[in-house]
Amino acid sequence: MDYKLPFAEYNDALKKNKLLGLKCKDCGFITVPSKMVCRKCSSTNLEIVQLKGTGKIQTFTTIFVAAEARECECPYTIVMVELDEGPWIMGNLFVDPNRATMDNLIGKRVDFGVKVFPGDRYSAGNIARPQFSLAE
Amino acid sequence: MRKVAVVGVGETKFGPAQSKTAVELLAEAAMDALNESNLKPKDIQAMFVGNVLGDFSEGQGMVQSFAAENIGCFNVPANRYEGACASGSMAVRDAFMWVASGFYDIVLVGGTERAATMGTPLATRTFAMFSDSRYEYGAGITFPGVFALLTYLYSIKYKIPLPKLKEQLAHVNVQSYQHGLHNDKAHLKKAVTVQDCLNSMMVASPLQLHDCCPFSDGAAAVVLASEDAAKKLTKKPVYIVGVGQSSSGPLCNQNDFLPRLRARELAVEQSYKMSGLKPSDINLCELHDCFSIASLIAAESLGFFEFGTSGDAWVKGQADIGGKVAINASGGLKSKGHPIGATGVGQVYEVTKQLCGEVEPERQVPRAKVAMTDTLGGDAGTICNIILQRGW
Ligand SMILES: [Zn+2]
């Protein structure tokens, strides 16, 4: 059985600022990131849908010790955002690390953007990810 | 199913980067376990080994076969287990099932790792391989980062203001360091205060250096035997009376349960059900404190404390020797160390020694009869629990 939305296709779309997910034609549940089956009912009756990319910050962290070859990105802030369509997604946030506090970030609405990790020797290519910013 | 016992254990010192190979470390631990079991290498019918990153740390794959040959267990079937930091416990669980089923009577379980040898940048990179490589590593997630995300969620869910939670976490670290001070096998042996913790370098906000376990080198081994075989080998068989294991997908897709980890709650339920025991029966527990917050999350899901209250329990000494349940009397991953493929086997080593009354007196849990181990791999991608009980 063909994989409905492979990572390569998701990644190409994300680089064009389009966040793709899967909508279940049986139960309506949105699955992000892409899987073989619906996360709720395990159906393979899925269609690709574009998500808005907007949502609310649920949690965050600012990284001061990075992995090999990513030291130059430090410090950077990672967020888990609950998308307006329901799923949670991991991405980065444009924010002054000194202002990355619970009061300033938790529950705050974010706008969607994209940034590409060019890849390293282990990553089998580049990886686009959401780069959120605090909504005005 | 047959009853299965631990009949002998061995462990190297856990520590910083050193020059022995993963095979050599495992050979040392395995020989100690064999000697303690009154067995010879030829008595071993199969070998089960946790090893996660041998490919990266020293360019060695399939370490289990080389180790089997090295210690004289010639031509036995040898399996490697990779479930990130839970690998060693997966190996123990599978070995248990093979003996319980009647297929084997005596097997050797080991774990070995040179995580410290890799150095912090490569170790941080490779540990991040146990998050979702496509959908989460792009954002630069690291292992401390995963537990930092959970720390804020914990603070919100249980309405514990961050400064108070941070102080509770510091108490967790202070207790672990205190136990490790008296453990000859421990990697980090130092006395640390609450203030030291709060002053230490920020790694992934809000987690600081003393909230994080070290990358360690080390190995551990245990011999498992059927009840009949065990009775001939030792007067002190320690029976494995319950096991459980469960898996999960990427952290984001665990959102319905966070900061609780569903895989642990399913795994521990299996192990309690198999053993017929309950949390109040557990005298001591080696749980997966890769980061301070991980201790709180684990202790609650294992049923020792109510959700949101375990930080307070640590502050009041309820998680210490002499408290409700003695947690990480070895020093835990925090102080004893975390050679990831060996960690789960090292936990079984520790609780077996505790149940036999054979650890340093300063950290011996008195009258211990029942113990639990808890090992978490990745961002809860694999969690494994084991319950052990004195057989005399
Ligand atoms: Zn569905």
Short mmCIF file of C-alpha atoms and ligand atoms in Angstrom, two decimals:
data_model
loop_
_atom_site.label_atom_id
_atom_site.label_comp_id
_atom_site.label_asym_id
_atom_site.label_seq_id
_atom_site.Cartn_x
_atom_site.Cartn_y
_atom_site.Cartn_z
CA MET A 1 0.00 0.00 0.00
CA ASP A 2 1.37 3.42 -0.93
CA TYR A 3 2.28 5.85 1.83
CA LYS A 4 -0.11 8.77 1.43
CA LEU A 5 2.12 11.64 2.51
CA PRO A 6 5.81 10.71 2.66
CA PHE A 7 8.23 12.97 4.52
CA ALA A 8 9.86 14.13 1.26
CA GLU A 9 6.55 15.51 0.03
CA TYR A 10 5.75 17.07 3.43
CA ASN A 11 9.21 18.62 3.54
CA ASP A 12 8.97 20.06 0.00
CA ALA A 13 5.57 21.60 0.80
CA LEU A 14 6.83 23.01 4.11
CA LYS A 15 9.69 24.73 2.32
CA LYS A 16 6.96 26.53 0.34
CA ASN A 17 5.29 27.58 3.63
CA LYS A 18 2.58 24.95 3.35
CA LEU A 19 1.98 22.75 6.41
CA LEU A 20 0.42 19.46 5.35
CA GLY A 21 -1.37 16.86 7.42
CA LEU A 22 -3.81 13.99 6.94
CA LYS A 23 -7.56 14.13 7.49
CA CYS A 24 -9.39 10.88 8.15
CA LYS A 25 -12.34 10.39 5.82
CA ASP A 26 -13.88 7.95 8.29
CA CYS A 27 -13.67 9.85 11.60
CA GLY A 28 -12.52 13.36 10.65
CA PHE A 29 -9.42 13.30 12.91
CA ILE A 30 -6.34 15.28 11.75
CA THR A 31 -3.05 13.38 11.93
CA VAL A 32 0.21 15.36 12.05
CA PRO A 33 2.93 14.43 11.32
CA SER A 34 1.97 12.05 8.54
CA LYS A 35 1.49 8.34 9.35
CA MET A 36 0.30 5.27 7.48
CA VAL A 37 -2.99 5.33 9.40
CA CYS A 38 -5.29 7.74 11.24
CA ARG A 39 -3.96 8.24 14.79
CA LYS A 40 -7.48 7.95 16.19
CA CYS A 41 -9.16 5.07 14.35
CA SER A 42 -6.28 3.44 12.38
CA SER A 43 -8.13 3.89 9.08
CA THR A 44 -6.07 4.22 5.90
CA ASN A 45 -8.86 6.22 4.26
CA LEU A 46 -6.98 9.51 4.47
CA GLU A 47 -6.71 12.71 2.46
CA ILE A 48 -3.94 15.30 2.46
CA VAL A 49 -5.04 18.66 3.87
CA GLN A 50 -3.25 21.97 4.36
CA LEU A 51 -3.21 23.32 7.92
CA LYS A 52 -3.11 26.99 8.86
CA GLY A 53 -0.02 26.66 11.01
CA THR A 54 -1.38 29.02 13.66
CA GLY A 55 -1.99 27.96 17.24
CA LYS A 56 -1.04 28.37 20.90
CA ILE A 57 2.24 27.65 22.68
CA GLN A 58 1.85 24.75 25.14
CA THR A 59 5.45 24.52 26.34
CA PHE A 60 8.96 25.60 25.38
CA THR A 61 12.64 25.40 26.22
CA THR A 62 15.70 27.43 25.34
CA ILE A 63 18.64 25.23 24.37
CA PHE A 64 22.11 26.25 25.55
CA VAL A 65 23.97 22.99 24.83
CA ALA A 66 23.42 21.85 21.25
CA ALA A 67 24.23 18.72 19.31
CA GLU A 68 27.37 18.36 17.21
CA ALA A 69 27.37 20.77 14.24
CA ARG A 70 24.52 22.87 15.66
CA GLU A 71 26.46 24.75 18.34
CA CYS A 72 26.33 27.96 16.28
CA GLU A 73 22.52 28.05 16.58
CA CYS A 74 22.64 28.45 20.40
CA PRO A 75 20.79 29.73 22.26
CA TYR A 76 17.56 28.85 20.45
CA THR A 77 14.02 28.32 21.65
CA ILE A 78 11.93 25.23 20.88
CA VAL A 79 8.15 25.31 21.30
CA MET A 80 5.38 22.75 21.20
CA VAL A 81 2.36 24.43 19.66
CA GLU A 82 -1.22 23.20 19.66
CA LEU A 83 -2.41 23.94 16.14
CA ASP A 84 -5.89 25.41 15.69
CA GLU A 85 -6.86 22.13 14.02
CA GLY A 86 -5.91 20.20 17.23
CA PRO A 87 -2.58 18.39 16.80
CA TRP A 88 0.60 19.44 18.57
CA ILE A 89 3.73 20.19 16.55
CA MET A 90 7.35 20.98 17.44
CA GLY A 91 9.13 23.99 15.99
CA ASN A 92 11.26 26.98 16.86
CA LEU A 93 10.21 30.42 18.06
CA PHE A 94 11.64 33.84 17.20
CA VAL A 95 12.18 35.31 20.67
CA ASP A 96 14.88 37.00 22.70
CA PRO A 97 16.11 34.15 24.97
CA ASN A 98 15.99 36.55 27.92
CA ARG A 99 12.28 36.98 27.31
CA ALA A 100 11.59 33.26 26.92
CA THR A 101 9.70 32.84 30.20
CA MET A 102 6.49 31.06 31.18
CA ASP A 103 4.64 34.35 31.60
CA ASN A 104 5.67 35.58 28.16
CA LEU A 105 5.14 32.39 26.19
CA ILE A 106 2.74 29.81 27.66
CA GLY A 107 -0.71 30.01 26.02
CA LYS A 108 0.36 32.77 23.62
CA ARG A 109 -0.82 32.68 20.00
CA VAL A 110 1.76 32.25 17.26
CA ASP A 111 2.02 32.93 13.54
CA PHE A 112 3.57 30.42 11.21
CA GLY A 113 6.85 30.56 9.33
CA VAL A 114 9.41 28.05 8.15
CA LYS A 115 13.13 27.48 8.57
CA VAL A 116 15.28 24.77 7.00
CA PHE A 117 17.93 22.76 8.84
CA PRO A 118 20.42 22.10 6.02
CA GLY A 119 21.23 18.68 7.41
CA ASP A 120 24.31 16.96 8.76
CA ARG A 121 26.11 13.73 7.97
CA TYR A 122 23.45 11.64 9.70
CA SER A 123 20.22 13.35 8.62
CA ALA A 124 19.79 12.02 5.05
CA GLY A 125 19.16 15.50 3.70
CA ASN A 126 17.63 18.75 4.84
CA ILE A 127 14.72 19.09 7.24
CA ALA A 128 12.24 21.97 7.19
CA ARG A 129 10.48 22.84 10.44
CA PRO A 130 8.04 25.46 11.68
CA GLN A 131 9.61 28.73 12.77
CA PHE A 132 6.88 30.43 14.78
CA SER A 133 6.66 34.03 15.89
CA LEU A 134 4.48 35.57 18.59
CA ALA A 135 1.26 36.93 17.07
CA GLU A 136 0.77 40.70 17.44
CA MET B 1 5.43 -20.05 32.78
CA ARG B 2 8.33 -21.08 35.00
CA LYS B 3 9.75 -18.95 37.78
CA VAL B 4 13.01 -17.19 36.83
CA ALA B 5 15.73 -16.00 39.21
CA VAL B 6 18.73 -13.73 39.12
CA VAL B 7 21.56 -15.98 40.38
CA GLY B 8 24.59 -13.72 39.95
CA VAL B 9 25.43 -10.14 39.01
CA GLY B 10 28.45 -8.09 37.96
CA GLU B 11 29.14 -4.48 37.14
CA THR B 12 32.13 -2.31 36.23
CA LYS B 13 32.55 1.07 37.78
CA PHE B 14 30.53 3.62 35.81
CA GLY B 15 32.58 6.64 34.87
CA PRO B 16 34.02 9.16 32.46
CA ALA B 17 35.73 8.38 29.15
CA GLN B 18 38.19 5.51 29.58
CA SER B 19 40.20 3.26 27.29
CA LYS B 20 38.62 -0.19 27.65
CA THR B 21 36.47 -1.32 24.72
CA ALA B 22 32.76 -2.08 25.04
CA VAL B 23 33.57 -5.79 24.71
CA GLU B 24 36.24 -5.58 27.41
CA LEU B 25 33.93 -3.73 29.80
CA LEU B 26 31.16 -6.25 29.23
CA ALA B 27 33.61 -9.15 29.63
CA GLU B 28 34.65 -7.86 33.07
CA ALA B 29 31.05 -7.49 34.27
CA ALA B 30 30.03 -10.83 32.75
CA MET B 31 32.89 -12.76 34.40
CA ASP B 32 31.94 -11.33 37.79
CA ALA B 33 28.33 -12.39 37.21
CA LEU B 34 29.39 -15.91 36.12
CA ASN B 35 31.70 -16.32 39.10
CA GLU B 36 29.02 -15.16 41.51
CA SER B 37 26.64 -17.70 39.92
CA ASN B 38 29.14 -20.56 40.31
CA LEU B 39 28.88 -21.11 36.56
CA LYS B 40 31.34 -21.53 33.71
CA PRO B 41 31.00 -19.84 30.31
CA LYS B 42 30.01 -23.20 28.75
CA ASP B 43 26.91 -23.28 30.98
CA ILE B 44 25.43 -20.23 29.26
CA GLN B 45 22.87 -21.13 26.59
CA ALA B 46 22.23 -17.67 25.12
CA MET B 47 23.29 -14.07 25.57
CA PHE B 48 21.16 -10.93 25.50
CA VAL B 49 22.95 -7.57 25.33
CA GLY B 50 21.89 -3.94 25.53
CA ASN B 51 24.14 -1.67 23.48
CA VAL B 52 22.98 1.51 21.82
CA LEU B 53 25.75 3.50 20.22
CA GLY B 54 28.73 1.18 19.79
CA ASP B 55 28.64 2.01 16.10
CA PHE B 56 29.22 5.69 16.91
CA SER B 57 31.45 5.44 19.98
CA GLU B 58 34.01 2.98 18.64
CA GLY B 59 32.83 1.80 15.21
CA GLN B 60 31.70 -1.52 16.63
CA GLY B 61 28.39 -3.09 15.66
CA MET B 62 27.12 -6.51 16.73
CA VAL B 63 29.02 -6.23 20.01
CA GLN B 64 27.09 -9.16 21.51
CA SER B 65 28.69 -11.82 19.30
CA PHE B 66 32.21 -10.56 19.92
CA ALA B 67 31.51 -10.40 23.64
CA ALA B 68 30.12 -13.96 23.73
CA GLU B 69 33.22 -15.32 22.00
CA ASN B 70 35.49 -13.16 24.14
CA ILE B 71 34.24 -14.65 27.42
CA GLY B 72 34.15 -18.25 26.20
CA CYS B 73 30.44 -18.57 25.50
CA PHE B 74 31.37 -19.99 22.12
CA ASN B 75 28.73 -20.01 19.39
CA VAL B 76 25.75 -19.24 21.65
CA PRO B 77 22.90 -17.30 20.07
CA ALA B 78 23.57 -13.66 20.96
CA ASN B 79 21.06 -10.83 20.54
CA ARG B 80 21.54 -7.08 20.75
CA TYR B 81 18.78 -4.83 22.08
CA GLU B 82 18.39 -1.20 21.07
CA GLY B 83 15.67 0.79 22.76
CA ALA B 84 17.80 3.85 23.55
CA CYS B 85 18.31 4.17 27.31
CA ALA B 86 15.92 1.26 28.01
CA SER B 87 17.99 -1.25 25.99
CA GLY B 88 19.42 -3.13 28.97
CA SER B 89 16.01 -3.62 30.56
CA MET B 90 14.59 -4.86 27.26
CA ALA B 91 17.39 -7.45 27.21
CA VAL B 92 16.57 -8.56 30.78
CA ARG B 93 12.86 -8.81 29.97
CA ASP B 94 13.40 -10.87 26.84
CA ALA B 95 15.90 -13.14 28.60
CA PHE B 96 13.34 -13.60 31.39
CA MET B 97 10.68 -14.64 28.88
CA TRP B 98 12.96 -17.18 27.14
CA VAL B 99 13.76 -18.83 30.48
CA ALA B 100 10.17 -18.58 31.74
CA SER B 101 8.97 -20.28 28.57
CA GLY B 102 11.22 -23.28 29.18
CA PHE B 103 13.29 -22.78 26.04
CA TYR B 104 16.48 -21.97 28.00
CA ASP B 105 17.53 -22.77 31.56
CA ILE B 106 20.49 -20.41 32.01
CA VAL B 107 21.15 -17.19 30.09
CA LEU B 108 23.49 -14.23 30.44
CA VAL B 109 22.20 -10.68 30.12
CA GLY B 110 24.57 -7.77 29.68
CA GLY B 111 24.72 -4.13 28.77
CA THR B 112 27.68 -2.06 27.69
CA GLU B 113 28.28 1.46 26.49
CA ARG B 114 30.95 4.09 25.95
CA ALA B 115 28.72 7.15 26.00
CA ALA B 116 31.36 9.30 27.71
CA THR B 117 33.99 8.33 25.14
CA MET B 118 31.93 10.06 22.46
CA GLY B 119 32.28 13.48 24.11
CA THR B 120 29.40 15.89 24.70
CA PRO B 121 28.78 17.15 21.11
CA LEU B 122 28.56 13.68 19.49
CA ALA B 123 26.78 12.19 22.50
CA THR B 124 24.21 15.00 22.38
CA ARG B 125 23.75 14.41 18.63
CA THR B 126 23.39 10.66 18.90
CA PHE B 127 21.07 10.79 21.94
CA ALA B 128 18.84 13.13 19.89
CA MET B 129 18.47 10.27 17.38
CA PHE B 130 15.92 8.81 19.81
CA SER B 131 13.56 11.68 19.15
CA ASP B 132 11.77 11.78 15.77
CA SER B 133 14.53 12.44 13.25
CA ARG B 134 12.24 13.88 10.55
CA TYR B 135 9.65 15.81 12.50
CA GLU B 136 11.46 16.91 15.68
CA TYR B 137 15.23 16.98 15.16
CA GLY B 138 14.83 19.77 12.61
CA ALA B 139 13.94 22.11 15.48
CA GLY B 140 17.16 21.12 17.26
CA ILE B 141 15.63 19.02 20.02
CA THR B 142 18.11 17.53 22.48
CA PHE B 143 17.54 15.11 25.32
CA PRO B 144 17.63 17.73 28.07
CA GLY B 145 15.30 19.71 25.78
CA VAL B 146 12.66 16.98 25.84
CA PHE B 147 12.57 16.95 29.64
CA ALA B 148 12.72 20.73 29.79
CA LEU B 149 9.51 20.81 27.70
CA LEU B 150 7.96 18.40 30.22
CA THR B 151 9.11 20.52 33.19
CA TYR B 152 7.00 23.53 32.17
CA LEU B 153 4.06 21.25 31.39
CA TYR B 154 4.41 19.73 34.87
CA SER B 155 4.50 23.16 36.48
CA ILE B 156 1.33 24.18 34.63
CA LYS B 157 -0.61 20.94 35.06
CA TYR B 158 -0.05 20.64 38.80
CA LYS B 159 -0.03 24.41 39.47
CA ILE B 160 3.40 24.37 41.08
CA PRO B 161 5.10 27.74 40.49
CA LEU B 162 8.39 27.27 38.66
CA PRO B 163 10.66 28.55 41.50
CA LYS B 164 9.06 26.08 43.92
CA LEU B 165 9.32 23.24 41.41
CA LYS B 166 12.98 24.10 40.74
CA GLU B 167 13.72 23.89 44.44
CA GLN B 168 12.00 20.50 44.67
CA LEU B 169 14.06 19.29 41.71
CA ALA B 170 17.22 20.48 43.44
CA HIS B 171 16.31 18.30 46.44
CA VAL B 172 15.99 15.31 44.08
CA ASN B 173 19.52 15.99 42.83
CA VAL B 174 20.95 16.49 46.32
CA GLN B 175 19.53 13.13 47.45
CA SER B 176 20.94 11.31 44.40
CA TYR B 177 24.41 12.80 44.86
CA GLN B 178 24.27 11.91 48.55
CA HIS B 179 23.59 8.22 47.80
CA GLY B 180 26.20 8.12 45.04
CA LEU B 181 28.85 9.37 47.47
CA HIS B 182 28.68 5.95 49.15
CA ASN B 183 28.52 3.86 45.97
CA ASP B 184 31.89 2.47 44.85
CA LYS B 185 30.56 2.07 41.30
CA ALA B 186 29.30 5.65 40.94
CA HIS B 187 30.48 8.07 38.25
CA LEU B 188 29.84 11.45 39.91
CA LYS B 189 30.82 11.40 43.57
CA LYS B 190 30.39 14.79 45.13
CA ALA B 191 28.35 16.52 47.79
CA VAL B 192 26.05 19.07 46.17
CA THR B 193 23.71 21.57 47.84
CA VAL B 194 20.37 22.97 46.70
CA GLN B 195 22.13 26.26 46.05
CA ASP B 196 24.82 24.53 43.91
CA CYS B 197 22.02 23.12 41.76
CA LEU B 198 20.30 26.46 41.33
CA ASN B 199 23.62 28.17 40.49
CA SER B 200 24.75 25.61 37.91
CA MET B 201 24.98 26.25 34.19
CA MET B 202 21.74 26.35 32.19
CA VAL B 203 21.54 23.41 29.75
CA ALA B 204 17.97 23.58 28.43
CA SER B 205 15.78 26.01 30.34
CA PRO B 206 14.64 25.43 33.02
CA LEU B 207 16.98 22.45 33.49
CA GLN B 208 20.51 23.17 34.75
CA LEU B 209 23.66 21.08 34.83
CA HIS B 210 22.88 19.36 38.14
CA ASP B 211 19.42 18.42 36.83
CA CYS B 212 21.09 16.29 34.14
CA CYS B 213 22.72 12.87 34.36
CA PRO B 214 26.21 12.43 32.91
CA PHE B 215 27.25 10.51 29.80
CA SER B 216 29.02 7.45 31.22
CA ASP B 217 31.11 4.48 30.14
CA GLY B 218 30.41 1.17 31.83
CA ALA B 219 28.90 -2.29 31.70
CA ALA B 220 26.74 -4.60 33.80
CA ALA B 221 25.72 -8.24 33.59
CA VAL B 222 23.29 -10.61 35.31
CA VAL B 223 22.71 -14.35 35.00
CA LEU B 224 19.11 -15.57 34.88
CA ALA B 225 18.18 -19.18 35.63
CA SER B 226 15.04 -21.27 35.91
CA GLU B 227 13.84 -21.98 39.46
CA ASP B 228 15.19 -25.53 39.38
CA ALA B 229 18.59 -24.44 38.12
CA ALA B 230 18.69 -21.50 40.53
CA LYS B 231 18.10 -23.67 43.61
CA LYS B 232 21.22 -25.67 42.76
CA LEU B 233 23.35 -22.55 42.20
CA THR B 234 22.58 -20.19 45.05
CA LYS B 235 21.01 -19.89 48.49
CA LYS B 236 19.88 -16.38 47.59
CA PRO B 237 17.86 -16.46 44.37
CA VAL B 238 16.19 -13.14 43.54
CA TYR B 239 13.07 -13.87 41.51
CA ILE B 240 11.80 -11.71 38.66
CA VAL B 241 8.10 -11.65 39.50
CA GLY B 242 6.78 -9.03 37.08
CA VAL B 243 7.82 -7.37 33.84
CA GLY B 244 6.23 -4.81 31.56
CA GLN B 245 7.16 -2.92 28.42
CA SER B 246 5.37 -0.44 26.19
CA SER B 247 6.12 1.95 23.32
CA SER B 248 5.06 5.39 22.10
CA GLY B 249 5.53 7.54 18.98
CA PRO B 250 6.92 11.11 18.74
CA LEU B 251 6.62 13.39 21.78
CA CYS B 252 4.08 15.68 20.05
CA ASN B 253 1.78 12.71 19.47
CA GLN B 254 1.83 11.91 23.19
CA ASN B 255 0.10 15.24 23.81
CA ASP B 256 -3.07 13.79 25.33
CA PHE B 257 -1.10 12.49 28.35
CA LEU B 258 1.89 14.82 28.82
CA PRO B 259 3.61 15.40 31.17
CA ARG B 260 2.57 11.86 32.11
CA LEU B 261 4.08 9.19 29.87
CA ARG B 262 1.53 6.67 28.69
CA ALA B 263 4.13 4.00 27.87
CA ARG B 264 5.23 3.88 31.54
CA GLU B 265 1.72 3.62 32.89
CA LEU B 266 0.99 0.68 30.59
CA ALA B 267 4.32 -1.03 31.33
CA VAL B 268 4.03 -0.70 35.10
CA GLU B 269 0.43 -1.92 35.03
CA GLN B 270 1.65 -5.08 33.28
CA SER B 271 4.37 -5.63 35.86
CA TYR B 272 2.08 -5.11 38.87
CA LYS B 273 -0.54 -7.40 37.34
CA MET B 274 1.96 -10.20 36.63
CA SER B 275 3.43 -10.00 40.14
CA GLY B 276 0.18 -9.56 42.00
CA LEU B 277 1.93 -6.76 43.92
CA LYS B 278 1.01 -3.11 44.42
CA PRO B 279 3.03 0.10 44.84
CA SER B 280 2.95 -0.11 48.66
CA ASP B 281 4.69 -3.51 48.45
CA ILE B 282 7.79 -1.97 46.80
CA ASN B 283 10.61 -1.28 49.29
CA LEU B 284 13.07 0.25 46.87
CA CYS B 285 13.09 1.42 43.28
CA GLU B 286 15.79 2.30 40.80
CA LEU B 287 13.96 4.65 38.45
CA HIS B 288 15.03 6.46 35.30
CA ASP B 289 16.21 9.85 36.57
CA CYS B 290 17.96 10.95 33.36
CA PHE B 291 16.81 14.44 34.42
CA SER B 292 15.50 15.59 37.79
CA ILE B 293 11.96 16.16 36.50
CA ALA B 294 11.96 12.59 35.14
CA SER B 295 12.15 11.32 38.74
CA LEU B 296 8.94 13.11 39.71
CA ILE B 297 7.07 11.97 36.61
CA ALA B 298 8.23 8.37 37.10
CA ALA B 299 7.54 8.12 40.85
CA GLU B 300 3.94 9.23 40.30
CA SER B 301 3.22 6.87 37.40
CA LEU B 302 4.75 3.98 39.33
CA GLY B 303 2.14 4.66 41.99
CA PHE B 304 4.40 5.75 44.85
CA PHE B 305 3.01 9.30 45.21
CA GLU B 306 -0.09 11.17 44.05
CA PHE B 307 0.25 13.10 40.79
CA GLY B 308 1.80 16.50 41.39
CA THR B 309 3.03 15.67 44.91
CA SER B 310 6.28 13.78 44.45
CA GLY B 311 8.51 16.88 44.58
CA ASP B 312 7.13 17.56 48.03
CA ALA B 313 7.66 13.88 48.91
CA TRP B 314 11.35 14.17 48.02
CA VAL B 315 11.72 17.33 50.11
CA LYS B 316 10.17 15.51 53.08
CA GLY B 317 12.44 12.47 52.69
CA GLN B 318 9.62 10.15 51.62
CA ALA B 319 11.65 9.04 48.58
CA ASP B 320 14.79 8.47 50.63
CA ILE B 321 16.08 5.43 52.52
CA GLY B 322 13.79 5.17 55.54
CA GLY B 323 10.94 6.91 53.69
CA LYS B 324 7.88 5.47 51.97
CA VAL B 325 10.01 3.96 49.19
CA ALA B 326 13.78 4.23 48.81
CA ILE B 327 14.36 5.70 45.37
CA ASN B 328 17.73 5.46 43.63
CA ALA B 329 19.74 4.40 46.65
CA SER B 330 22.54 3.78 44.13
CA GLY B 331 22.70 7.48 43.26
CA GLY B 332 20.62 6.83 40.15
CA LEU B 333 21.54 7.89 36.67
CA LYS B 334 22.36 11.29 38.16
CA SER B 335 25.26 10.13 40.30
CA LYS B 336 25.87 6.45 39.60
CA GLY B 337 25.87 7.32 35.91
CA HIS B 338 24.24 6.47 32.61
CA PRO B 339 26.11 4.16 30.20
CA ILE B 340 22.86 3.86 28.29
CA GLY B 341 22.95 0.28 26.99
CA ALA B 342 24.07 -0.92 30.43
CA THR B 343 21.81 1.25 32.58
CA GLY B 344 18.83 -1.12 32.90
CA VAL B 345 21.07 -4.11 33.62
CA GLY B 346 22.89 -1.95 36.18
CA GLN B 347 19.57 -1.21 37.87
CA VAL B 348 18.92 -4.96 38.19
CA TYR B 349 22.48 -5.38 39.53
CA GLU B 350 21.81 -2.72 42.15
CA VAL B 351 18.44 -3.97 43.39
CA THR B 352 19.71 -7.56 43.49
CA LYS B 353 22.62 -6.45 45.69
CA GLN B 354 20.19 -4.44 47.85
CA LEU B 355 17.84 -7.42 48.29
CA CYS B 356 20.86 -9.57 49.22
CA GLY B 357 21.95 -6.92 51.76
CA GLU B 358 25.31 -6.51 50.05
CA VAL B 359 25.69 -2.78 49.33
CA GLU B 360 27.67 -0.20 51.30
CA PRO B 361 26.06 0.15 54.78
CA GLU B 362 25.51 3.92 54.34
CA ARG B 363 23.03 3.28 51.53
CA GLN B 364 21.63 -0.16 52.36
CA VAL B 365 17.84 -0.21 52.42
CA PRO B 366 16.95 -2.15 55.58
CA ARG B 367 14.74 -5.25 55.39
CA ALA B 368 14.22 -4.88 51.63
CA LYS B 369 12.16 -7.72 50.14
CA VAL B 370 10.68 -6.31 46.94
CA ALA B 371 12.28 -3.95 44.42
CA MET B 372 11.36 -2.37 41.12
CA THR B 373 13.37 -1.04 38.19
CA ASP B 374 12.12 1.54 35.71
CA THR B 375 13.93 2.41 32.50
CA LEU B 376 12.90 4.95 29.89
CA GLY B 377 14.21 5.07 26.34
CA GLY B 378 14.03 8.13 24.10
CA ASP B 379 11.16 10.51 24.77
CA ALA B 380 9.23 7.55 26.20
CA GLY B 381 9.52 5.62 22.93
CA THR B 382 10.27 2.58 25.11
CA ILE B 383 9.61 2.09 28.83
CA CYS B 384 10.35 -1.11 30.70
CA ASN B 385 9.60 -2.09 34.31
CA ILE B 386 10.82 -5.11 36.28
CA ILE B 387 9.77 -6.24 39.79
CA LEU B 388 12.13 -8.49 41.76
CA GLN B 389 11.56 -10.31 45.03
CA ARG B 390 13.77 -12.11 47.55
CA GLY B 391 13.46 -15.86 47.26
CA TRP B 392 14.49 -16.75 50.81
ZN ZN C 1 -9.90 8.14 11.75
#
